[in-house]
PDB file of C-alpha atoms in Angstrom:
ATOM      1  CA  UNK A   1      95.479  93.591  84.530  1.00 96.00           C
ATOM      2  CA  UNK A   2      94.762  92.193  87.877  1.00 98.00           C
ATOM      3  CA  UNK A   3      97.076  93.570  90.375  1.00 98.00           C
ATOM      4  CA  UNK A   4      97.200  92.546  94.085  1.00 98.00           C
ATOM      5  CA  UNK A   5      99.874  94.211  96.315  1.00 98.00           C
ATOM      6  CA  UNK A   6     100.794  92.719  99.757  1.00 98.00           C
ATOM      7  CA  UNK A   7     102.425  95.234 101.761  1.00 98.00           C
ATOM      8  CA  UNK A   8     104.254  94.305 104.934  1.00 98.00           C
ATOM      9  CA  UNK A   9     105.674  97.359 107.544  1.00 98.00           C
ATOM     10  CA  UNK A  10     104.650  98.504 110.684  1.00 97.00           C
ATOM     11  CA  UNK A  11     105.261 101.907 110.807  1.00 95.00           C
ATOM     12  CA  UNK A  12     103.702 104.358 108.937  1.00 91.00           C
ATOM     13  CA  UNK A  13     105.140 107.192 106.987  1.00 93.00           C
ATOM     14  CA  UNK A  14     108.366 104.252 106.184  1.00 95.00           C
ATOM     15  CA  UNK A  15     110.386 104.527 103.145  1.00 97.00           C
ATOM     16  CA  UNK A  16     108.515 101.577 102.489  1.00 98.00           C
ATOM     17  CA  UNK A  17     105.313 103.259 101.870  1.00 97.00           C
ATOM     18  CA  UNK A  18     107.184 105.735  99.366  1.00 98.00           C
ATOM     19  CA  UNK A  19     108.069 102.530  97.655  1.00 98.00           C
ATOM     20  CA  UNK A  20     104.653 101.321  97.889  1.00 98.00           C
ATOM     21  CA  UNK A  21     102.747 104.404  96.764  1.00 98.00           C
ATOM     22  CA  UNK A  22     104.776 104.409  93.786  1.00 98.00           C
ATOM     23  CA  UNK A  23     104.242 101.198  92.794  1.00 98.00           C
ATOM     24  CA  UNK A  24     100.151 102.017  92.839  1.00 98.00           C
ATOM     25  CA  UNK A  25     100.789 104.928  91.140  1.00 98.00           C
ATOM     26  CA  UNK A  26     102.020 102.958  88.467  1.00 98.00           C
ATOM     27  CA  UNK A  27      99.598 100.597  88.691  1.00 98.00           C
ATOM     28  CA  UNK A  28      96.312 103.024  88.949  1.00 98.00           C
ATOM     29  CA  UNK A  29      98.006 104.614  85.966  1.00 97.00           C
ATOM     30  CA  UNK A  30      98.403 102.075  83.458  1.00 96.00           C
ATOM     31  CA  UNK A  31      94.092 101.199  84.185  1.00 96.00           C
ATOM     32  CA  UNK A  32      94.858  98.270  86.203  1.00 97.00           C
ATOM     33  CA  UNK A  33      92.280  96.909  88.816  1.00 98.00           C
ATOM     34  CA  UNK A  34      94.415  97.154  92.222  1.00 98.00           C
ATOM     35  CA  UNK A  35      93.994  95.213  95.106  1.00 98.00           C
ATOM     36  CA  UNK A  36      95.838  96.401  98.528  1.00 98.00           C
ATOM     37  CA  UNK A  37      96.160  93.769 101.408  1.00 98.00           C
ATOM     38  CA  UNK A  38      98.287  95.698 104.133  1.00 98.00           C
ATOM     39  CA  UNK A  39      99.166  93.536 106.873  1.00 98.00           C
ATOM     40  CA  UNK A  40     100.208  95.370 109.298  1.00 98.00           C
ATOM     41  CA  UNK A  41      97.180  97.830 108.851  1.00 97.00           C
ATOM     42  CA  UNK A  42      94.740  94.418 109.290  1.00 97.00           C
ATOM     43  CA  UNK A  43      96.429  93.164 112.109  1.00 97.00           C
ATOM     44  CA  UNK A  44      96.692  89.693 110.088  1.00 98.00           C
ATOM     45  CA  UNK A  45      98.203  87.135 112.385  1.00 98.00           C
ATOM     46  CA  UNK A  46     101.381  85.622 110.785  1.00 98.00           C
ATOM     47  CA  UNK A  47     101.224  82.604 113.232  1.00 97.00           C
ATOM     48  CA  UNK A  48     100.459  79.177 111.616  1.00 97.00           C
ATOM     49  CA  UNK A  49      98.056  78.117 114.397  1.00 97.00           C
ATOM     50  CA  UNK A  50      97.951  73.587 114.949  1.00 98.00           C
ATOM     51  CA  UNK A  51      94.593  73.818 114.052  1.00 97.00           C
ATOM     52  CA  UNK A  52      95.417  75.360 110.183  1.00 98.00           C
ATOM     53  CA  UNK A  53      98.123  72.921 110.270  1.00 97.00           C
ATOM     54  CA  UNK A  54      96.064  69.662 110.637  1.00 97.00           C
ATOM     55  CA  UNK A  55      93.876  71.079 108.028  1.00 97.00           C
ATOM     56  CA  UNK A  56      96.622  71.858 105.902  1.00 97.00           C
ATOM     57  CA  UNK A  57      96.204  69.324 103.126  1.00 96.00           C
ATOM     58  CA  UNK A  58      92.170  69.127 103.645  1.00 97.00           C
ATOM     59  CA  UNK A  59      91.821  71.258 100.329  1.00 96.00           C
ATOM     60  CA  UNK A  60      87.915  71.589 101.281  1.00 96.00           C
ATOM     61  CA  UNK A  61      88.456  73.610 104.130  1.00 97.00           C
ATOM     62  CA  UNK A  62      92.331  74.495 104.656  1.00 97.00           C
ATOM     63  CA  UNK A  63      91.315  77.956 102.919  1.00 97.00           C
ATOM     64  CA  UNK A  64      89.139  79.222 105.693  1.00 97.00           C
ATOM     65  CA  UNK A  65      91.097  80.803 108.321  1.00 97.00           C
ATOM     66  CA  UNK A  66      92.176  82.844 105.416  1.00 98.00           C
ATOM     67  CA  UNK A  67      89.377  82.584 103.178  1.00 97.00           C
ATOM     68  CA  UNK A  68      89.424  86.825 101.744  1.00 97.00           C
ATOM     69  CA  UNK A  69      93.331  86.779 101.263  1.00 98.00           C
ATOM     70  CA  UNK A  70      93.053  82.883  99.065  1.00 98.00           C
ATOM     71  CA  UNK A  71      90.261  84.791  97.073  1.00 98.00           C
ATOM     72  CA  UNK A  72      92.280  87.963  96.159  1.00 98.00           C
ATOM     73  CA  UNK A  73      95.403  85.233  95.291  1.00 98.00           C
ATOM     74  CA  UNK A  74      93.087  83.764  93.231  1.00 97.00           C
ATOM     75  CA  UNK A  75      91.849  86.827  91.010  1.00 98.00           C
ATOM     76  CA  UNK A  76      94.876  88.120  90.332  1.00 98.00           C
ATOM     77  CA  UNK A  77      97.452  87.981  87.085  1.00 98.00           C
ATOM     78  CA  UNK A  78     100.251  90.497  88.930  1.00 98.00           C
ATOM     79  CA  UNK A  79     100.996  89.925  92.387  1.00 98.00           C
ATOM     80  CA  UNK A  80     103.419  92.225  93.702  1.00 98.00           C
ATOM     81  CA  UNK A  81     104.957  92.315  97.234  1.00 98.00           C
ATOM     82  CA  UNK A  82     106.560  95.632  99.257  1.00 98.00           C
ATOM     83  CA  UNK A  83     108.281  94.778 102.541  1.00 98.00           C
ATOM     84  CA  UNK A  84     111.524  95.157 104.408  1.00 98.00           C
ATOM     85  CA  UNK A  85     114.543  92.599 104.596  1.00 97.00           C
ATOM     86  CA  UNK A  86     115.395  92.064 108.434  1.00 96.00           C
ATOM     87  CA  UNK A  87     117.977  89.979 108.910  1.00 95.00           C
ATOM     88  CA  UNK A  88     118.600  88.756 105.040  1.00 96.00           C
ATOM     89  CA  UNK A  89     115.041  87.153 104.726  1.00 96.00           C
ATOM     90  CA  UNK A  90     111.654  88.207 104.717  1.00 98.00           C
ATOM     91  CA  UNK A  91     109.904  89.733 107.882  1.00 97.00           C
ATOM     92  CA  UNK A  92     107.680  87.252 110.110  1.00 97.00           C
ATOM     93  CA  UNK A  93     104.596  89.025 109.168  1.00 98.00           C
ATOM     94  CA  UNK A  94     105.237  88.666 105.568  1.00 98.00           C
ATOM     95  CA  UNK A  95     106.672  84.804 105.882  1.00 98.00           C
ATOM     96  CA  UNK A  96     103.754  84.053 107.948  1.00 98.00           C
ATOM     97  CA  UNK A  97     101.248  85.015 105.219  1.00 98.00           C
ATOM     98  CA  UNK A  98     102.956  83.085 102.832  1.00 98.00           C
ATOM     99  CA  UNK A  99     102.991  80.198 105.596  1.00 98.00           C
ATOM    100  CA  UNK A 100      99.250  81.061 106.328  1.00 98.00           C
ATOM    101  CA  UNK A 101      97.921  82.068 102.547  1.00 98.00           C
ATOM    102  CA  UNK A 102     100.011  79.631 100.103  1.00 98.00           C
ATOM    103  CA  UNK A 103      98.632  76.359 100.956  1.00 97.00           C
ATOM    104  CA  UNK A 104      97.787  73.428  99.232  1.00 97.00           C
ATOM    105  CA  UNK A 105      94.837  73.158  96.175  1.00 96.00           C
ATOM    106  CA  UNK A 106      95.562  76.858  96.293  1.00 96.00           C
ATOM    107  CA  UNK A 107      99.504  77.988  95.433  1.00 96.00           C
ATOM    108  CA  UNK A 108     100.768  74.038  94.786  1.00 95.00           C
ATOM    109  CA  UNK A 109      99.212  70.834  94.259  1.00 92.00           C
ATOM    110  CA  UNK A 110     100.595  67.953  96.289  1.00 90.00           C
ATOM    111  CA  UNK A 111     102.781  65.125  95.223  1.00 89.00           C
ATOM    112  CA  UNK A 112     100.782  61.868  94.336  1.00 86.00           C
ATOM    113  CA  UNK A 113     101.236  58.754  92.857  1.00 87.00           C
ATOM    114  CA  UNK A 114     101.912  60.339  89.648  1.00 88.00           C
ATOM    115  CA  UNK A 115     103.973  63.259  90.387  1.00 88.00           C
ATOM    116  CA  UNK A 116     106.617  63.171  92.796  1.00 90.00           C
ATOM    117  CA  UNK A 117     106.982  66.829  93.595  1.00 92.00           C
ATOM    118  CA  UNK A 118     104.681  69.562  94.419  1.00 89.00           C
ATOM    119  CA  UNK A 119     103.108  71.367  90.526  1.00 94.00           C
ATOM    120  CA  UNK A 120     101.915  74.448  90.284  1.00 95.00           C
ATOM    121  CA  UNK A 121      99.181  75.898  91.384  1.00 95.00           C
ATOM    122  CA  UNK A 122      99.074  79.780  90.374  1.00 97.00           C
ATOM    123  CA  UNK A 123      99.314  79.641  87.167  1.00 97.00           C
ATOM    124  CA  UNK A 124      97.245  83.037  86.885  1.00 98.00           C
ATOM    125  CA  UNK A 125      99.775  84.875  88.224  1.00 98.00           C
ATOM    126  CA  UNK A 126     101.845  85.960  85.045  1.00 97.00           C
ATOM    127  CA  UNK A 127     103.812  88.539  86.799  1.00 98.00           C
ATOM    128  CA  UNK A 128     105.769  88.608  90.070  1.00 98.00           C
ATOM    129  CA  UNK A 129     107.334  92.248  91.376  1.00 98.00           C
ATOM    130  CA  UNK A 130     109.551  92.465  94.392  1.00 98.00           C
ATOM    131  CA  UNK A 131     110.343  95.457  96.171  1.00 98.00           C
ATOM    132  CA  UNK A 132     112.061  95.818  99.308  1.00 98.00           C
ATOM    133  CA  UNK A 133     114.923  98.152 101.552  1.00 98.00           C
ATOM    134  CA  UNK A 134     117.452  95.859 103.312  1.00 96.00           C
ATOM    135  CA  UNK A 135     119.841  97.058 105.809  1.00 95.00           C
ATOM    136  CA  UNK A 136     122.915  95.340 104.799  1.00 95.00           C
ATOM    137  CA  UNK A 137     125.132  96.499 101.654  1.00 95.00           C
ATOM    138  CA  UNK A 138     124.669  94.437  98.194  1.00 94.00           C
ATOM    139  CA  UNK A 139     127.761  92.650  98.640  1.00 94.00           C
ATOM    140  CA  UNK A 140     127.012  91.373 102.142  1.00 95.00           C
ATOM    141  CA  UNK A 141     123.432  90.067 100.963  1.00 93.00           C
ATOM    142  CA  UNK A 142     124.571  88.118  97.977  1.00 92.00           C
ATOM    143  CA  UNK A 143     127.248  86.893 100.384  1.00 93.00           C
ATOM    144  CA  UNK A 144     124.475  85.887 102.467  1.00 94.00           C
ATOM    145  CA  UNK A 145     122.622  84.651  99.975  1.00 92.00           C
ATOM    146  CA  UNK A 146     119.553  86.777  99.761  1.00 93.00           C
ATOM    147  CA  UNK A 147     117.220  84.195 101.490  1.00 95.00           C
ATOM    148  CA  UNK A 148     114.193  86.528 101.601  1.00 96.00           C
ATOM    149  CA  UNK A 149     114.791  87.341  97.496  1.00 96.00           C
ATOM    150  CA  UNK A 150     115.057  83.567  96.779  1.00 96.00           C
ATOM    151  CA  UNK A 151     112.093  82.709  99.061  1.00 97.00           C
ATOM    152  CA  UNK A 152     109.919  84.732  96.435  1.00 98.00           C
ATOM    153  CA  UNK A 153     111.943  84.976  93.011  1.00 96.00           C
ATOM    154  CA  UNK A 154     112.650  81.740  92.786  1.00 96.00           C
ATOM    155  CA  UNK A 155     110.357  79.338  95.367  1.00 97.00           C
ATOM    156  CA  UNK A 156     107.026  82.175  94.786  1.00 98.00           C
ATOM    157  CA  UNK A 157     107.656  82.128  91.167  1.00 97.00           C
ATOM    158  CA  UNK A 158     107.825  78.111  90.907  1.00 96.00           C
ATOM    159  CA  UNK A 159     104.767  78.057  91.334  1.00 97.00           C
ATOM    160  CA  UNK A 160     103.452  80.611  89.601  1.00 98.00           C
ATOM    161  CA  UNK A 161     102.251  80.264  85.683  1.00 97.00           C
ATOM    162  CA  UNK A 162     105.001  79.133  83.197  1.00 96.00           C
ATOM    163  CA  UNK A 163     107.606  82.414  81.769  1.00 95.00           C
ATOM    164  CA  UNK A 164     106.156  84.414  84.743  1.00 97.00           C
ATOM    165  CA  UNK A 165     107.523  87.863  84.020  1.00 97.00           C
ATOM    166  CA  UNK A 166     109.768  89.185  87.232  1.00 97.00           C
ATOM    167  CA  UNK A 167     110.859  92.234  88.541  1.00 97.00           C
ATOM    168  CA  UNK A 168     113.068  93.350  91.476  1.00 98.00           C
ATOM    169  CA  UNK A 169     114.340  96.408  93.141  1.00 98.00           C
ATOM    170  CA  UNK A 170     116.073  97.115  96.620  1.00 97.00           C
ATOM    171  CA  UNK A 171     117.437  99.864  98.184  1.00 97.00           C
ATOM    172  CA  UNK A 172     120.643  98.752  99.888  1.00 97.00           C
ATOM    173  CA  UNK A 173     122.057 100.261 102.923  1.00 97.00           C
ATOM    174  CA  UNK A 174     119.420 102.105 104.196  1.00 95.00           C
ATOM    175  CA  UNK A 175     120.533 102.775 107.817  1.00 93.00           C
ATOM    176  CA  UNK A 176     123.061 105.383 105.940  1.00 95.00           C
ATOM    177  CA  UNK A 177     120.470 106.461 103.126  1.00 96.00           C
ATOM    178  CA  UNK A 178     119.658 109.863 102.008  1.00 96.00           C
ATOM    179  CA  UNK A 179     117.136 111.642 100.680  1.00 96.00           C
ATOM    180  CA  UNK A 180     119.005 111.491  97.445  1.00 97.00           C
ATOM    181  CA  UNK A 181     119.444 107.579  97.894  1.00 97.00           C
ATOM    182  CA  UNK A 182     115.776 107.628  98.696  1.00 97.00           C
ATOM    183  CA  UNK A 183     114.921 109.779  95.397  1.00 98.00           C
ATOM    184  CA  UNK A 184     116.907 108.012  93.385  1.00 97.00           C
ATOM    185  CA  UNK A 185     115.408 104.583  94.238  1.00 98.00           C
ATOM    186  CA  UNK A 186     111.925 105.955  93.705  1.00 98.00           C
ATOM    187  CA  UNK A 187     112.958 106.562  90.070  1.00 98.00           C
ATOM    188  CA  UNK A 188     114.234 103.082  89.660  1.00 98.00           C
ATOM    189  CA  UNK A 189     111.021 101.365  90.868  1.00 98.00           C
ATOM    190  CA  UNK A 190     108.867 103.871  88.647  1.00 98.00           C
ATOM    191  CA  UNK A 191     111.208 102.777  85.570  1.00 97.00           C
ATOM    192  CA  UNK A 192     111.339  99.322  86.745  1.00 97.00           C
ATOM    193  CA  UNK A 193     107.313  99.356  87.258  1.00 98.00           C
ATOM    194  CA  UNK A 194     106.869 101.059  83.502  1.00 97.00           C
ATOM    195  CA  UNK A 195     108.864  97.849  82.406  1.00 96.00           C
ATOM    196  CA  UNK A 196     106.793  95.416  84.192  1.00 97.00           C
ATOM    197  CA  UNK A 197     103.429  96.646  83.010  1.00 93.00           C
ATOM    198  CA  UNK A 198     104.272  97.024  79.675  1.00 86.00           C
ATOM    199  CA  UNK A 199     102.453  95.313  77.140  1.00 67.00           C
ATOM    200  CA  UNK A 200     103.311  97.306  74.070  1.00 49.00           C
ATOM    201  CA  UNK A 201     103.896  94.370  71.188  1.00 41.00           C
ATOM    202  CA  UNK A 202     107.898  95.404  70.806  1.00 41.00           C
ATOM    203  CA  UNK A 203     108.391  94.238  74.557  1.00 44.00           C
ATOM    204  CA  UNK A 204     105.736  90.939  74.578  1.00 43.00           C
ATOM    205  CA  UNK A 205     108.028  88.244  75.689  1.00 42.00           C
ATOM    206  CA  UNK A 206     110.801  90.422  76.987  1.00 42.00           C
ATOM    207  CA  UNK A 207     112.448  89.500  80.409  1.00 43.00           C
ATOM    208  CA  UNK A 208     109.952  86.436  80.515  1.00 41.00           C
ATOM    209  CA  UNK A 209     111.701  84.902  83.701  1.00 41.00           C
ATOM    210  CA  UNK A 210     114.533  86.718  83.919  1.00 34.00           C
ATOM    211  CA  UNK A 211     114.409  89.679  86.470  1.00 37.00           C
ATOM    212  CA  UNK A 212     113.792  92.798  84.875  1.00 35.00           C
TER     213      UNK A 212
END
């Protein structure tokens, strides 16, 4: 197992890290090679600059700017990411690397003249984990319509290998958490982690795109 973990949060010490460190954990624990990219801690530049976007379909050299990041996309099977919701969606950090990171030859191959629409392009990522705090109650996200959640569970996983195995986990309403709501949530990304690594023959095929 082949994890990489993007973590997205500028502050240290954040319930987010909590989060984060228990996902390793987890990972470190059931023998799997880990790979951390913290953006925040790497000062990675979410901006798109016109220069990566007239190279953006030159698939011999649109992987440059962000040549380390492509490469750990491209050696991993479980690609799990750890960030806030701000304002329903995904931080600009985080939607910048995807912006940045995802392109062309790389996370999709492009429509031609024999496929209309964009096809898959990492199809050795077999397992997708989301983890993230939001600010807003559960209610008034799926109101919403959980952009940031649908930007990764469903547009992320498109393109990811066929029955991608998914997992998901927020903690809701964390302007008014506690450190019982914060407990508690630890437990249910440890259990939800245990779930997602599991490889045991009983549970082969369980939850295969359907969020654990």
């Amino acid at each position: 197992m082949r994890a990489l973990v993007v973590y997205s949060h500028p502050k240290d010490g954040s319930f987010n890290s909590a989060v984060r460190d228990t996902v390793l954990e987890k990972l470190h624990g059931a023998g799997a090679e880990v790979r951390l990219i913290d953006l925040y801690k790497e000062g990675f530049s979410p901006v798109l600059s016109a220069h990566e976007l007239e190279i953006y379909e030159d698939t011999s050299c649109n992987c440059d700017p962000v040549a380390r990041h492509v490469d750990d996309l491209r050696w991993c099977d479980t690609l799990i990411f750890v960030y806030p919701t701000w304002w329903y969606g995904l931080p600009a950090m985080l939607k910048g690397w995807l912006d940045r990171v995802l392109v062309p030859g790389v996370a999709f191959l492009m429509p031609d003249a024999e496929n209309a629409d964009i096809r898959a392009g990492l199809t050795n990522v077999t397992r997708l984990g989301i983890f993230t705090t939001c600010g807003a109650s559960w209610w008034l996200t799926r109101l919403i319509g959980a952009p940031g959640r649908r930007t990764l569970q469903r547009g992320v996983r498109l393109i990811c290998a066929k029955g991608c195995k998914t997992t998901y986990a927020a903690h809701h309403l964390m302007d008014s958490s506690t450190p019982q709501s914060r407990a508690k949530h630890l437990a249910v990304v440890a259990r939800k982690m245990d779930r997602f690594i599991d490889q045991s023959p009983q549970r082969k095929g369980h939850g295969k795109g359907v969020p654990a």
